[in-house]
GROMACS .gro file of C-alpha atoms in nm:
model
  311
    1MET     CA    1   0.000   0.000   0.000
    2ILE     CA    2   0.291   0.235   0.075
    3ALA     CA    3   0.434   0.169  -0.272
    4LEU     CA    4   0.097   0.244  -0.434
    5THR     CA    5   0.060   0.561  -0.228
    6THR     CA    6   0.399   0.683  -0.351
    7LEU     CA    7   0.378   0.566  -0.711
    8PHE     CA    8   0.019   0.646  -0.808
    9PRO     CA    9   0.044   1.029  -0.791
   10VAL     CA   10   0.367   1.020  -0.995
   11PHE     CA   11   0.231   0.800  -1.272
   12PHE     CA   12  -0.101   0.985  -1.266
   13MET     CA   13   0.063   1.317  -1.348
   14VAL     CA   14   0.285   1.158  -1.615
   15ILE     CA   15  -0.013   0.986  -1.780
   16LEU     CA   16  -0.217   1.306  -1.751
   17GLY     CA   17   0.053   1.494  -1.944
   18LEU     CA   18   0.065   1.224  -2.211
   19PHE     CA   19  -0.315   1.227  -2.240
   20ALA     CA   20  -0.321   1.607  -2.269
   21ARG     CA   21  -0.080   1.595  -2.564
   22ILE     CA   22  -0.265   1.314  -2.744
   23LYS     CA   23  -0.602   1.487  -2.707
   24GLY     CA   24  -0.464   1.831  -2.785
   25PHE     CA   25  -0.581   1.983  -2.458
   26VAL     CA   26  -0.245   2.158  -2.421
   27THR     CA   27  -0.054   2.299  -2.718
   28VAL     CA   28   0.322   2.273  -2.760
   29GLU     CA   29   0.350   2.649  -2.703
   30GLN     CA   30   0.154   2.623  -2.377
   31LYS     CA   31   0.367   2.332  -2.263
   32ASN     CA   32   0.686   2.522  -2.348
   33GLY     CA   33   0.557   2.822  -2.154
   34ALA     CA   34   0.492   2.606  -1.847
   35ASN     CA   35   0.833   2.445  -1.887
   36ASN     CA   36   1.001   2.788  -1.900
   37ILE     CA   37   0.822   2.894  -1.582
   38VAL     CA   38   0.936   2.581  -1.399
   39PHE     CA   39   1.288   2.559  -1.543
   40ASN     CA   40   1.382   2.930  -1.545
   41VAL     CA   41   1.187   3.071  -1.248
   42LEU     CA   42   1.044   2.824  -0.994
   43PHE     CA   43   1.307   2.551  -1.005
   44PRO     CA   44   1.599   2.791  -0.943
   45ILE     CA   45   1.409   2.909  -0.633
   46LEU     CA   46   1.390   2.550  -0.510
   47ILE     CA   47   1.760   2.492  -0.578
   48PHE     CA   48   1.845   2.820  -0.403
   49ASN     CA   49   1.646   2.717  -0.096
   50VAL     CA   50   1.797   2.368  -0.079
   51LEU     CA   51   2.157   2.494  -0.104
   52PHE     CA   52   2.091   2.800   0.114
   53THR     CA   53   1.945   2.598   0.401
   54SER     CA   54   2.166   2.288   0.376
   55LYS     CA   55   2.476   2.217   0.577
   56ILE     CA   56   2.734   2.147   0.307
   57GLU     CA   57   3.024   1.939   0.433
   58ALA     CA   58   3.375   1.974   0.290
   59SER     CA   59   3.353   1.610   0.185
   60ALA     CA   60   3.082   1.708  -0.065
   61LEU     CA   61   3.352   1.869  -0.280
   62TYR     CA   62   3.502   1.524  -0.342
   63ILE     CA   63   3.161   1.402  -0.457
   64VAL     CA   64   3.123   1.696  -0.696
   65LEU     CA   65   3.470   1.631  -0.836
   66TYR     CA   66   3.397   1.259  -0.885
   67VAL     CA   67   3.068   1.329  -1.065
   68LEU     CA   68   3.229   1.598  -1.279
   69ILE     CA   69   3.506   1.360  -1.391
   70ALA     CA   70   3.248   1.086  -1.454
   71PHE     CA   71   3.031   1.313  -1.670
   72CYS     CA   72   3.331   1.423  -1.875
   73LEU     CA   73   3.447   1.063  -1.924
   74THR     CA   74   3.104   0.957  -2.053
   75MET     CA   75   3.134   1.222  -2.326
   76VAL     CA   76   3.485   1.111  -2.419
   77ILE     CA   77   3.388   0.743  -2.432
   78GLY     CA   78   3.078   0.828  -2.634
   79LYS     CA   79   3.291   1.021  -2.881
   80PHE     CA   80   3.519   0.721  -2.940
   81LEU     CA   81   3.221   0.486  -2.975
   82GLY     CA   82   3.016   0.721  -3.190
   83LYS     CA   83   3.026   0.502  -3.501
   84LEU     CA   84   2.936   0.196  -3.298
   85THR     CA   85   2.620   0.354  -3.159
   86GLY     CA   86   2.521   0.506  -3.493
   87GLU     CA   87   2.737   0.706  -3.733
   88LYS     CA   88   2.435   0.903  -3.851
   89PHE     CA   89   2.412   1.081  -3.515
   90SER     CA   90   2.776   1.053  -3.404
   91HIS     CA   91   2.818   1.433  -3.414
   92ILE     CA   92   2.571   1.473  -3.124
   93SER     CA   93   2.519   1.131  -2.963
   94HIS     CA   94   2.811   1.159  -2.719
   95TYR     CA   95   2.656   1.470  -2.564
   96MET     CA   96   2.348   1.266  -2.474
   97LEU     CA   97   2.565   1.046  -2.252
   98THR     CA   98   2.657   1.324  -2.011
   99THR     CA   99   2.464   1.481  -1.720
  100CYS     CA  100   2.144   1.361  -1.556
  101GLU     CA  101   1.817   1.548  -1.524
  102GLY     CA  102   1.834   1.613  -1.152
  103GLY     CA  103   1.588   1.895  -1.099
  104ASN     CA  104   1.305   1.795  -1.326
  105VAL     CA  105   1.323   1.418  -1.269
  106ALA     CA  106   1.558   1.291  -0.995
  107LEU     CA  107   1.463   1.551  -0.734
  108PRO     CA  108   1.083   1.503  -0.742
  109LEU     CA  109   1.112   1.125  -0.765
  110TYR     CA  110   1.369   1.110  -0.485
  111THR     CA  111   1.184   1.345  -0.251
  112SER     CA  112   0.859   1.156  -0.309
  113ILE     CA  113   1.031   0.860  -0.140
  114VAL     CA  114   1.248   1.015   0.133
  115GLY     CA  115   1.106   1.367   0.172
  116VAL     CA  116   1.241   1.715   0.099
  117ALA     CA  117   1.474   1.705   0.401
  118TYR     CA  118   1.719   1.488   0.203
  119ALA     CA  119   1.693   1.682  -0.125
  120SER     CA  120   2.050   1.810  -0.097
  121ASN     CA  121   2.178   1.458  -0.171
  122THR     CA  122   2.082   1.487  -0.539
  123VAL     CA  123   2.136   1.863  -0.561
  124ILE     CA  124   2.505   1.810  -0.480
  125PHE     CA  125   2.533   1.591  -0.789
  126ASP     CA  126   2.373   1.870  -0.993
  127LEU     CA  127   2.658   2.106  -0.910
  128ALA     CA  128   2.878   1.896  -1.137
  129GLY     CA  129   2.597   1.874  -1.390
  130THR     CA  130   2.573   2.253  -1.395
  131LEU     CA  131   2.943   2.287  -1.477
  132VAL     CA  132   2.909   2.038  -1.762
  133ALA     CA  133   2.581   2.164  -1.907
  134PHE     CA  134   2.643   2.537  -1.876
  135VAL     CA  135   3.021   2.566  -1.900
  136ILE     CA  136   3.191   2.269  -2.068
  137VAL     CA  137   2.924   2.179  -2.327
  138PRO     CA  138   2.870   2.540  -2.449
  139ILE     CA  139   3.245   2.580  -2.497
  140LEU     CA  140   3.267   2.254  -2.694
  141VAL     CA  141   2.961   2.343  -2.903
  142ALA     CA  142   3.095   2.691  -2.974
  143LYS     CA  143   3.422   2.543  -3.097
  144ASN     CA  144   3.253   2.281  -3.316
  145SER     CA  145   2.966   2.484  -3.459
  146ALA     CA  146   3.000   2.701  -3.768
  147GLY     CA  147   2.946   3.026  -3.587
  148GLU     CA  148   3.203   3.185  -3.360
  149ILE     CA  149   3.127   3.315  -3.012
  150SER     CA  150   3.351   3.543  -2.811
  151SER     CA  151   3.471   3.453  -2.464
  152ARG     CA  152   3.282   3.756  -2.331
  153ASP     CA  153   2.951   3.647  -2.484
  154LEU     CA  154   3.002   3.291  -2.365
  155THR     CA  155   3.074   3.407  -2.011
  156LYS     CA  156   2.770   3.634  -2.018
  157LYS     CA  157   2.550   3.347  -2.136
  158ILE     CA  158   2.671   3.121  -1.856
  159LEU     CA  159   2.641   3.376  -1.577
  160SER     CA  160   2.297   3.495  -1.689
  161ASN     CA  161   2.147   3.146  -1.656
  162SER     CA  162   1.895   3.148  -1.370
  163PHE     CA  163   2.008   2.809  -1.240
  164VAL     CA  164   2.372   2.921  -1.221
  165ILE     CA  165   2.271   3.246  -1.052
  166ALA     CA  166   2.068   3.053  -0.793
  167VAL     CA  167   2.356   2.815  -0.719
  168ILE     CA  168   2.616   3.094  -0.685
  169MET     CA  169   2.394   3.311  -0.462
  170ALA     CA  170   2.288   3.020  -0.241
  171LEU     CA  171   2.641   2.892  -0.187
  172CYS     CA  172   2.777   3.239  -0.109
  173LEU     CA  173   2.501   3.310   0.143
  174ASN     CA  174   2.534   2.961   0.289
  175PHE     CA  175   2.908   2.998   0.349
  176LEU     CA  176   2.849   3.342   0.504
  177GLY     CA  177   2.606   3.189   0.756
  178VAL     CA  178   2.314   3.407   0.648
  179TYR     CA  179   2.057   3.130   0.696
  180THR     CA  180   2.165   3.079   1.056
  181ILE     CA  181   2.110   3.449   1.120
  182LEU     CA  182   1.776   3.443   0.938
  183SER     CA  183   1.653   3.136   1.127
  184GLU     CA  184   1.705   3.317   1.456
  185SER     CA  185   1.510   3.624   1.347
  186HIS     CA  186   1.138   3.704   1.318
  187PHE     CA  187   1.165   3.693   0.938
  188ILE     CA  188   1.215   3.316   0.915
  189ASP     CA  189   0.841   3.244   0.888
  190ILE     CA  190   0.804   3.497   0.606
  191TYR     CA  191   1.091   3.336   0.418
  192THR     CA  192   0.964   2.980   0.475
  193ASN     CA  193   0.607   3.059   0.370
  194THR     CA  194   0.726   3.245   0.059
  195ILE     CA  195   0.947   2.956  -0.050
  196SER     CA  196   0.667   2.707   0.014
  197MET     CA  197   0.427   2.909  -0.200
  198ALA     CA  198   0.679   2.941  -0.485
  199THR     CA  199   0.786   2.577  -0.492
  200ALA     CA  200   0.454   2.398  -0.425
  201PRO     CA  201   0.351   2.362  -0.795
  202ILE     CA  202   0.689   2.242  -0.918
  203VAL     CA  203   0.666   1.864  -0.879
  204GLY     CA  204   0.321   1.831  -1.035
  205MET     CA  205   0.408   2.056  -1.330
  206ILE     CA  206   0.737   1.878  -1.392
  207LEU     CA  207   0.576   1.533  -1.398
  208PHE     CA  208   0.301   1.662  -1.628
  209ILE     CA  209   0.560   1.799  -1.873
  210ILE     CA  210   0.754   1.471  -1.859
  211GLY     CA  211   0.440   1.287  -1.965
  212TYR     CA  212   0.369   1.540  -2.238
  213ASN     CA  213   0.719   1.491  -2.384
  214LEU     CA  214   0.704   1.111  -2.367
  215LYS     CA  215   0.723   1.009  -2.734
  216ILE     CA  216   0.937   0.781  -2.946
  217ASP     CA  217   1.039   0.840  -3.309
  218MET     CA  218   1.048   0.492  -3.465
  219ASP     CA  219   1.273   0.610  -3.750
  220THR     CA  220   1.564   0.651  -3.511
  221ILE     CA  221   1.490   0.363  -3.272
  222ALA     CA  222   1.794   0.147  -3.367
  223ALA     CA  223   2.049   0.421  -3.291
  224ILE     CA  224   1.857   0.521  -2.978
  225LEU     CA  225   1.858   0.169  -2.836
  226LYS     CA  226   2.233   0.129  -2.893
  227LEU     CA  227   2.301   0.460  -2.721
  228LEU     CA  228   2.060   0.371  -2.441
  229VAL     CA  229   2.243   0.046  -2.367
  230LEU     CA  230   2.578   0.228  -2.364
  231ARG     CA  231   2.446   0.495  -2.126
  232ILE     CA  232   2.302   0.236  -1.887
  233ALA     CA  233   2.635   0.048  -1.884
  234LEU     CA  234   2.836   0.365  -1.819
  235TYR     CA  235   2.613   0.483  -1.539
  236ILE     CA  236   2.611   0.144  -1.370
  237LEU     CA  237   2.991   0.183  -1.358
  238ILE     CA  238   2.948   0.530  -1.205
  239ILE     CA  239   2.719   0.385  -0.938
  240ILE     CA  240   2.974   0.111  -0.865
  241GLY     CA  241   3.232   0.388  -0.828
  242PHE     CA  242   3.028   0.535  -0.544
  243PHE     CA  243   3.052   0.203  -0.358
  244VAL     CA  244   3.429   0.210  -0.413
  245PHE     CA  245   3.503   0.574  -0.325
  246PHE     CA  246   3.220   0.655  -0.082
  247PRO     CA  247   3.131   0.326   0.094
  248GLN     CA  248   3.020   0.491   0.421
  249LEU     CA  249   2.770   0.713   0.242
  250MET     CA  250   2.636   0.424   0.033
  251ALA     CA  251   2.571   0.229   0.355
  252GLU     CA  252   2.294   0.481   0.429
  253LYS     CA  253   1.970   0.383   0.257
  254THR     CA  254   1.864   0.741   0.183
  255TYR     CA  255   2.195   0.812   0.009
  256LEU     CA  256   2.190   0.482  -0.180
  257ILE     CA  257   1.845   0.568  -0.315
  258ALA     CA  258   1.969   0.912  -0.419
  259VAL     CA  259   2.256   0.763  -0.621
  260LEU     CA  260   2.040   0.495  -0.785
  261ILE     CA  261   1.764   0.734  -0.889
  262TYR     CA  262   1.987   1.022  -0.998
  263PHE     CA  263   2.225   0.821  -1.214
  264MET     CA  264   1.942   0.625  -1.375
  265CYS     CA  265   1.774   0.947  -1.488
  266PRO     CA  266   1.776   1.068  -1.849
  267THR     CA  267   2.012   1.324  -1.998
  268GLY     CA  268   1.964   1.675  -1.865
  269PHE     CA  269   1.670   1.842  -2.039
  270ALA     CA  270   1.885   2.146  -2.119
  271LEU     CA  271   2.134   1.945  -2.327
  272PRO     CA  272   1.929   1.927  -2.651
  273MET     CA  273   1.892   2.305  -2.640
  274GLN     CA  274   2.263   2.348  -2.572
  275ILE     CA  275   2.374   2.129  -2.863
  276SER     CA  276   2.113   2.253  -3.115
  277PRO     CA  277   2.374   2.458  -3.309
  278LEU     CA  278   2.530   2.123  -3.405
  279TYR     CA  279   2.210   1.987  -3.560
  280LYS     CA  280   2.252   1.908  -3.929
  281LYS     CA  281   1.892   1.809  -3.998
  282GLU     CA  282   1.548   1.801  -3.837
  283GLU     CA  283   1.600   1.434  -3.753
  284ASP     CA  284   1.870   1.531  -3.504
  285SER     CA  285   1.612   1.708  -3.289
  286SER     CA  286   1.381   1.405  -3.300
  287PHE     CA  287   1.672   1.182  -3.203
  288THR     CA  288   1.758   1.375  -2.886
  289SER     CA  289   1.393   1.412  -2.785
  290ALA     CA  290   1.317   1.044  -2.841
  291PHE     CA  291   1.628   0.934  -2.653
  292ILE     CA  292   1.529   1.130  -2.344
  293SER     CA  293   1.167   1.013  -2.368
  294LEU     CA  294   1.265   0.647  -2.394
  295TYR     CA  295   1.513   0.677  -2.108
  296MET     CA  296   1.232   0.815  -1.892
  297ILE     CA  297   1.075   0.468  -1.909
  298ILE     CA  298   1.399   0.321  -1.770
  299THR     CA  299   1.395   0.583  -1.493
  300LEU     CA  300   1.037   0.508  -1.394
  301ILE     CA  301   1.110   0.133  -1.389
  302VAL     CA  302   1.409   0.190  -1.159
  303TYR     CA  303   1.196   0.421  -0.942
  304THR     CA  304   0.923   0.156  -0.910
  305VAL     CA  305   1.174  -0.116  -0.816
  306ILE     CA  306   1.331   0.109  -0.552
  307VAL     CA  307   0.996   0.196  -0.396
  308ILE     CA  308   0.886  -0.169  -0.382
  309PHE     CA  309   1.211  -0.341  -0.279
  310ILE     CA  310   1.439  -0.080  -0.114
  311ALA     CA  311   1.246   0.216   0.029
   0.00000   0.00000   0.00000
């Protein structure tokens, strides 16, 4: 009954999003507008709050470094194996092997099992994902795309991203001890209620959008399946690495669940947008969208198994 209580609301919102797209109740433009609200406005507020209020241990830096190296290695390996997974999409396929969608997928799924109090476990992983998605990938794309971009414009693009702004502000205020001061003042209730109001719709909207985007392009299924198998294999190795390098943390069930869910999540939703200058044809866009949609099925299967057998 506990598993059903946890799983039913998640699958309901996903199926509701899928149904809304099939029936045409929500247009693509409306969905994109909702996605922009969540991704660019509400979600950064949630990330800010999690990092601002969390006690970040020095040991977390080793975790960020490990995940950063792992994400970079997946790109490198994917580049070498590009022809094996499908030469037709080898110019973009290796990018789909890096990063995980922490905020829009891992965070709501993880917190639905363990609660918001442990949200920082997956957010720490996203610090490395942020560096890859908004620093490393844009630099690589700029160098490989036809157009040139100046270092100044690239820096401006990175620093103007709402997610990056939220992370930088939260970490600075956290290290300065501002939350401790705030929690001892009369303004703490105002802050808490404001954050609660701003973040309450996020999980439901995210799961709805996930369902709306859940579609598979059969024309690219062979290349997608090869890449999917490679990604699963690589991320199983990353999970094993956590047992090797961080055995004490993995002994805690809440942390184990965080690692399993996060690293079995699809490619970060921002990646297709970031690599779009490299697209050579319309089929490239369908390939990236279908890959993420299909991987969502893997994520939901892993989530269900965790809820039933581990949580």
